[in-house]
PDB file of C-alpha atoms in Angstrom:
ATOM      1  CA  UNK A   1     -13.210  73.209   3.703  1.00 67.00           C
ATOM      2  CA  UNK A   2     -15.493  70.452   4.948  1.00 75.00           C
ATOM      3  CA  UNK A   3     -12.453  68.614   6.394  1.00 84.00           C
ATOM      4  CA  UNK A   4     -11.664  71.617   8.610  1.00 90.00           C
ATOM      5  CA  UNK A   5     -15.278  71.949   9.723  1.00 88.00           C
ATOM      6  CA  UNK A   6     -15.490  68.214  10.420  1.00 85.00           C
ATOM      7  CA  UNK A   7     -12.302  68.320  12.530  1.00 88.00           C
ATOM      8  CA  UNK A   8     -13.568  71.417  14.365  1.00 91.00           C
ATOM      9  CA  UNK A   9     -16.914  69.710  15.003  1.00 89.00           C
ATOM     10  CA  UNK A  10     -15.143  66.639  16.375  1.00 87.00           C
ATOM     11  CA  UNK A  11     -12.724  68.650  18.514  1.00 89.00           C
ATOM     12  CA  UNK A  12     -15.338  71.057  19.867  1.00 93.00           C
ATOM     13  CA  UNK A  13     -17.402  68.054  20.934  1.00 92.00           C
ATOM     14  CA  UNK A  14     -14.854  67.274  23.655  1.00 93.00           C
ATOM     15  CA  UNK A  15     -15.210  70.770  25.115  1.00 96.00           C
ATOM     16  CA  UNK A  16     -19.008  70.728  24.846  1.00 96.00           C
ATOM     17  CA  UNK A  17     -19.228  67.334  26.568  1.00 96.00           C
ATOM     18  CA  UNK A  18     -16.829  68.402  29.307  1.00 97.00           C
ATOM     19  CA  UNK A  19     -18.815  71.570  30.004  1.00 97.00           C
ATOM     20  CA  UNK A  20     -22.085  69.620  30.052  1.00 97.00           C
ATOM     21  CA  UNK A  21     -20.668  67.084  32.493  1.00 98.00           C
ATOM     22  CA  UNK A  22     -19.380  69.890  34.731  1.00 98.00           C
ATOM     23  CA  UNK A  23     -22.786  71.635  34.636  1.00 98.00           C
ATOM     24  CA  UNK A  24     -24.674  68.432  35.485  1.00 98.00           C
ATOM     25  CA  UNK A  25     -22.304  67.435  38.296  1.00 98.00           C
ATOM     26  CA  UNK A  26     -22.335  70.996  39.689  1.00 97.00           C
ATOM     27  CA  UNK A  27     -26.134  70.975  39.707  1.00 97.00           C
ATOM     28  CA  UNK A  28     -26.362  67.626  41.461  1.00 96.00           C
ATOM     29  CA  UNK A  29     -23.821  68.806  44.057  1.00 97.00           C
ATOM     30  CA  UNK A  30     -25.762  72.040  44.525  1.00 96.00           C
ATOM     31  CA  UNK A  31     -29.038  70.150  44.966  1.00 95.00           C
ATOM     32  CA  UNK A  32     -27.644  67.614  47.389  1.00 95.00           C
ATOM     33  CA  UNK A  33     -25.812  70.165  49.539  1.00 96.00           C
ATOM     34  CA  UNK A  34     -28.726  72.655  49.501  1.00 93.00           C
ATOM     35  CA  UNK A  35     -26.386  75.485  48.596  1.00 95.00           C
ATOM     36  CA  UNK A  36     -27.345  78.837  47.139  1.00 96.00           C
ATOM     37  CA  UNK A  37     -27.475  79.166  43.337  1.00 96.00           C
ATOM     38  CA  UNK A  38     -24.767  81.745  42.643  1.00 95.00           C
ATOM     39  CA  UNK A  39     -23.479  83.578  39.597  1.00 96.00           C
ATOM     40  CA  UNK A  40     -20.747  80.936  39.319  1.00 97.00           C
ATOM     41  CA  UNK A  41     -23.384  78.201  39.000  1.00 97.00           C
ATOM     42  CA  UNK A  42     -25.230  80.224  36.372  1.00 97.00           C
ATOM     43  CA  UNK A  43     -22.039  80.740  34.362  1.00 98.00           C
ATOM     44  CA  UNK A  44     -21.174  77.042  34.467  1.00 97.00           C
ATOM     45  CA  UNK A  45     -24.580  76.168  33.016  1.00 97.00           C
ATOM     46  CA  UNK A  46     -24.383  79.043  30.520  1.00 98.00           C
ATOM     47  CA  UNK A  47     -21.005  77.850  29.203  1.00 98.00           C
ATOM     48  CA  UNK A  48     -22.478  74.368  28.712  1.00 97.00           C
ATOM     49  CA  UNK A  49     -25.445  75.879  26.881  1.00 97.00           C
ATOM     50  CA  UNK A  50     -23.246  78.040  24.634  1.00 98.00           C
ATOM     51  CA  UNK A  51     -20.861  75.191  23.828  1.00 97.00           C
ATOM     52  CA  UNK A  52     -23.704  72.904  22.770  1.00 97.00           C
ATOM     53  CA  UNK A  53     -25.288  75.607  20.615  1.00 97.00           C
ATOM     54  CA  UNK A  54     -21.965  76.252  18.868  1.00 97.00           C
ATOM     55  CA  UNK A  55     -21.649  72.506  18.340  1.00 96.00           C
ATOM     56  CA  UNK A  56     -25.127  72.447  16.805  1.00 95.00           C
ATOM     57  CA  UNK A  57     -24.348  75.320  14.414  1.00 96.00           C
ATOM     58  CA  UNK A  58     -21.073  73.764  13.286  1.00 94.00           C
ATOM     59  CA  UNK A  59     -22.789  70.388  12.916  1.00 90.00           C
ATOM     60  CA  UNK A  60     -25.565  71.861  10.781  1.00 90.00           C
ATOM     61  CA  UNK A  61     -23.031  73.615   8.558  1.00 90.00           C
ATOM     62  CA  UNK A  62     -21.102  70.360   8.223  1.00 87.00           C
ATOM     63  CA  UNK A  63     -24.273  68.422   7.473  1.00 85.00           C
ATOM     64  CA  UNK A  64     -25.317  70.685   4.626  1.00 85.00           C
ATOM     65  CA  UNK A  65     -21.897  71.002   2.969  1.00 84.00           C
ATOM     66  CA  UNK A  66     -20.917  67.339   3.289  1.00 75.00           C
ATOM     67  CA  UNK A  67     -22.136  64.496   1.098  1.00 68.00           C
ATOM     68  CA  UNK A  68     -24.032  63.040   4.089  1.00 59.00           C
ATOM     69  CA  UNK A  69     -26.776  65.629   3.889  1.00 57.00           C
ATOM     70  CA  UNK A  70     -27.501  65.106   0.215  1.00 55.00           C
ATOM     71  CA  UNK A  71     -27.653  61.296   0.313  1.00 56.00           C
ATOM     72  CA  UNK A  72     -29.666  60.704   3.489  1.00 57.00           C
ATOM     73  CA  UNK A  73     -32.477  58.634   2.070  1.00 56.00           C
ATOM     74  CA  UNK A  74     -30.462  56.500  -0.322  1.00 58.00           C
ATOM     75  CA  UNK A  75     -28.637  54.235   2.128  1.00 62.00           C
ATOM     76  CA  UNK A  76     -30.786  53.717   5.227  1.00 64.00           C
ATOM     77  CA  UNK A  77     -29.868  50.008   5.267  1.00 65.00           C
ATOM     78  CA  UNK A  78     -26.276  50.834   6.251  1.00 66.00           C
ATOM     79  CA  UNK A  79     -26.201  51.265  10.064  1.00 65.00           C
ATOM     80  CA  UNK A  80     -23.056  53.443  10.146  1.00 65.00           C
ATOM     81  CA  UNK A  81     -24.375  55.732   7.440  1.00 68.00           C
ATOM     82  CA  UNK A  82     -27.785  55.971   9.120  1.00 71.00           C
ATOM     83  CA  UNK A  83     -26.133  56.863  12.446  1.00 72.00           C
ATOM     84  CA  UNK A  84     -24.053  59.717  11.044  1.00 71.00           C
ATOM     85  CA  UNK A  85     -26.585  61.060   8.568  1.00 72.00           C
ATOM     86  CA  UNK A  86     -29.883  60.724  10.423  1.00 75.00           C
ATOM     87  CA  UNK A  87     -29.794  59.456  14.023  1.00 81.00           C
ATOM     88  CA  UNK A  88     -26.871  61.586  15.238  1.00 85.00           C
ATOM     89  CA  UNK A  89     -28.209  64.935  13.967  1.00 87.00           C
ATOM     90  CA  UNK A  90     -31.836  64.393  14.962  1.00 89.00           C
ATOM     91  CA  UNK A  91     -31.079  63.033  18.427  1.00 92.00           C
ATOM     92  CA  UNK A  92     -28.610  65.821  19.136  1.00 93.00           C
ATOM     93  CA  UNK A  93     -31.097  68.476  18.039  1.00 95.00           C
ATOM     94  CA  UNK A  94     -33.567  66.993  20.530  1.00 96.00           C
ATOM     95  CA  UNK A  95     -30.824  66.972  23.190  1.00 97.00           C
ATOM     96  CA  UNK A  96     -30.013  70.638  22.600  1.00 97.00           C
ATOM     97  CA  UNK A  97     -33.707  71.513  22.766  1.00 97.00           C
ATOM     98  CA  UNK A  98     -33.839  69.795  26.185  1.00 98.00           C
ATOM     99  CA  UNK A  99     -30.725  71.652  27.340  1.00 98.00           C
ATOM    100  CA  UNK A 100     -32.247  74.953  26.212  1.00 97.00           C
ATOM    101  CA  UNK A 101     -35.508  74.107  28.012  1.00 97.00           C
ATOM    102  CA  UNK A 102     -33.507  73.439  31.189  1.00 97.00           C
ATOM    103  CA  UNK A 103     -31.822  76.833  30.870  1.00 97.00           C
ATOM    104  CA  UNK A 104     -35.154  78.591  30.380  1.00 97.00           C
ATOM    105  CA  UNK A 105     -36.808  76.707  33.269  1.00 97.00           C
ATOM    106  CA  UNK A 106     -33.934  77.553  35.611  1.00 96.00           C
ATOM    107  CA  UNK A 107     -34.342  81.269  34.784  1.00 95.00           C
ATOM    108  CA  UNK A 108     -38.015  81.145  35.805  1.00 96.00           C
ATOM    109  CA  UNK A 109     -37.432  79.067  38.950  1.00 95.00           C
ATOM    110  CA  UNK A 110     -37.843  80.867  42.263  1.00 94.00           C
ATOM    111  CA  UNK A 111     -35.822  78.633  44.595  1.00 95.00           C
ATOM    112  CA  UNK A 112     -32.205  77.519  44.532  1.00 95.00           C
ATOM    113  CA  UNK A 113     -33.244  73.873  44.572  1.00 95.00           C
ATOM    114  CA  UNK A 114     -35.553  74.362  41.570  1.00 96.00           C
ATOM    115  CA  UNK A 115     -32.767  76.085  39.617  1.00 96.00           C
ATOM    116  CA  UNK A 116     -30.309  73.273  40.287  1.00 97.00           C
ATOM    117  CA  UNK A 117     -32.981  70.661  39.573  1.00 96.00           C
ATOM    118  CA  UNK A 118     -33.904  72.157  36.189  1.00 97.00           C
ATOM    119  CA  UNK A 119     -30.302  72.197  35.055  1.00 97.00           C
ATOM    120  CA  UNK A 120     -29.523  68.763  36.456  1.00 97.00           C
ATOM    121  CA  UNK A 121     -32.518  67.059  34.838  1.00 97.00           C
ATOM    122  CA  UNK A 122     -32.615  68.746  31.430  1.00 98.00           C
ATOM    123  CA  UNK A 123     -28.864  69.076  30.907  1.00 98.00           C
ATOM    124  CA  UNK A 124     -28.459  65.490  32.154  1.00 97.00           C
ATOM    125  CA  UNK A 125     -31.062  64.149  29.722  1.00 97.00           C
ATOM    126  CA  UNK A 126     -29.454  66.122  26.913  1.00 97.00           C
ATOM    127  CA  UNK A 127     -26.036  64.762  27.836  1.00 97.00           C
ATOM    128  CA  UNK A 128     -27.341  61.184  27.827  1.00 96.00           C
ATOM    129  CA  UNK A 129     -28.936  61.646  24.413  1.00 95.00           C
ATOM    130  CA  UNK A 130     -25.753  63.148  23.004  1.00 94.00           C
ATOM    131  CA  UNK A 131     -23.632  60.326  24.396  1.00 93.00           C
ATOM    132  CA  UNK A 132     -26.026  57.747  22.964  1.00 90.00           C
ATOM    133  CA  UNK A 133     -25.638  58.964  19.379  1.00 86.00           C
ATOM    134  CA  UNK A 134     -21.949  59.848  19.146  1.00 84.00           C
ATOM    135  CA  UNK A 135     -20.355  57.821  16.340  1.00 77.00           C
ATOM    136  CA  UNK A 136     -17.765  56.296  18.687  1.00 73.00           C
ATOM    137  CA  UNK A 137     -16.115  54.244  15.931  1.00 71.00           C
ATOM    138  CA  UNK A 138     -15.191  57.477  14.139  1.00 66.00           C
ATOM    139  CA  UNK A 139     -13.890  59.127  17.305  1.00 63.00           C
ATOM    140  CA  UNK A 140     -11.322  56.446  18.007  1.00 63.00           C
ATOM    141  CA  UNK A 141      -9.891  56.102  14.486  1.00 60.00           C
TER     142      UNK A 141
END
């Protein structure tokens, strides 16, 4: 069971990252071209938000059913173990909080530029945090 969830978590990550990149690029293009924030722009950001939240839920399920969650504090000297059991989950939770804050700020923004700016900044910071803590050595095995 945990093998399926782990493979799903790894595969879904590609979609979540792609949607985040599209949302960030779309927001920067919208800001720089001073275009109107349309329903299409909202949906692009919403799909990025949903994909990252699904990734978080699957990751939390994986964390609590895998041996990583139960042995967190025993092997902090091992850098690979620390990355996958502590740094990756905590950093990505912070990233998803930032992405969610960007979504909420964009909903309250009054101008098109402020909407694009909220998504660009918060989704961009979240994307950078996520990219910084991906266990790349496991992805390319």
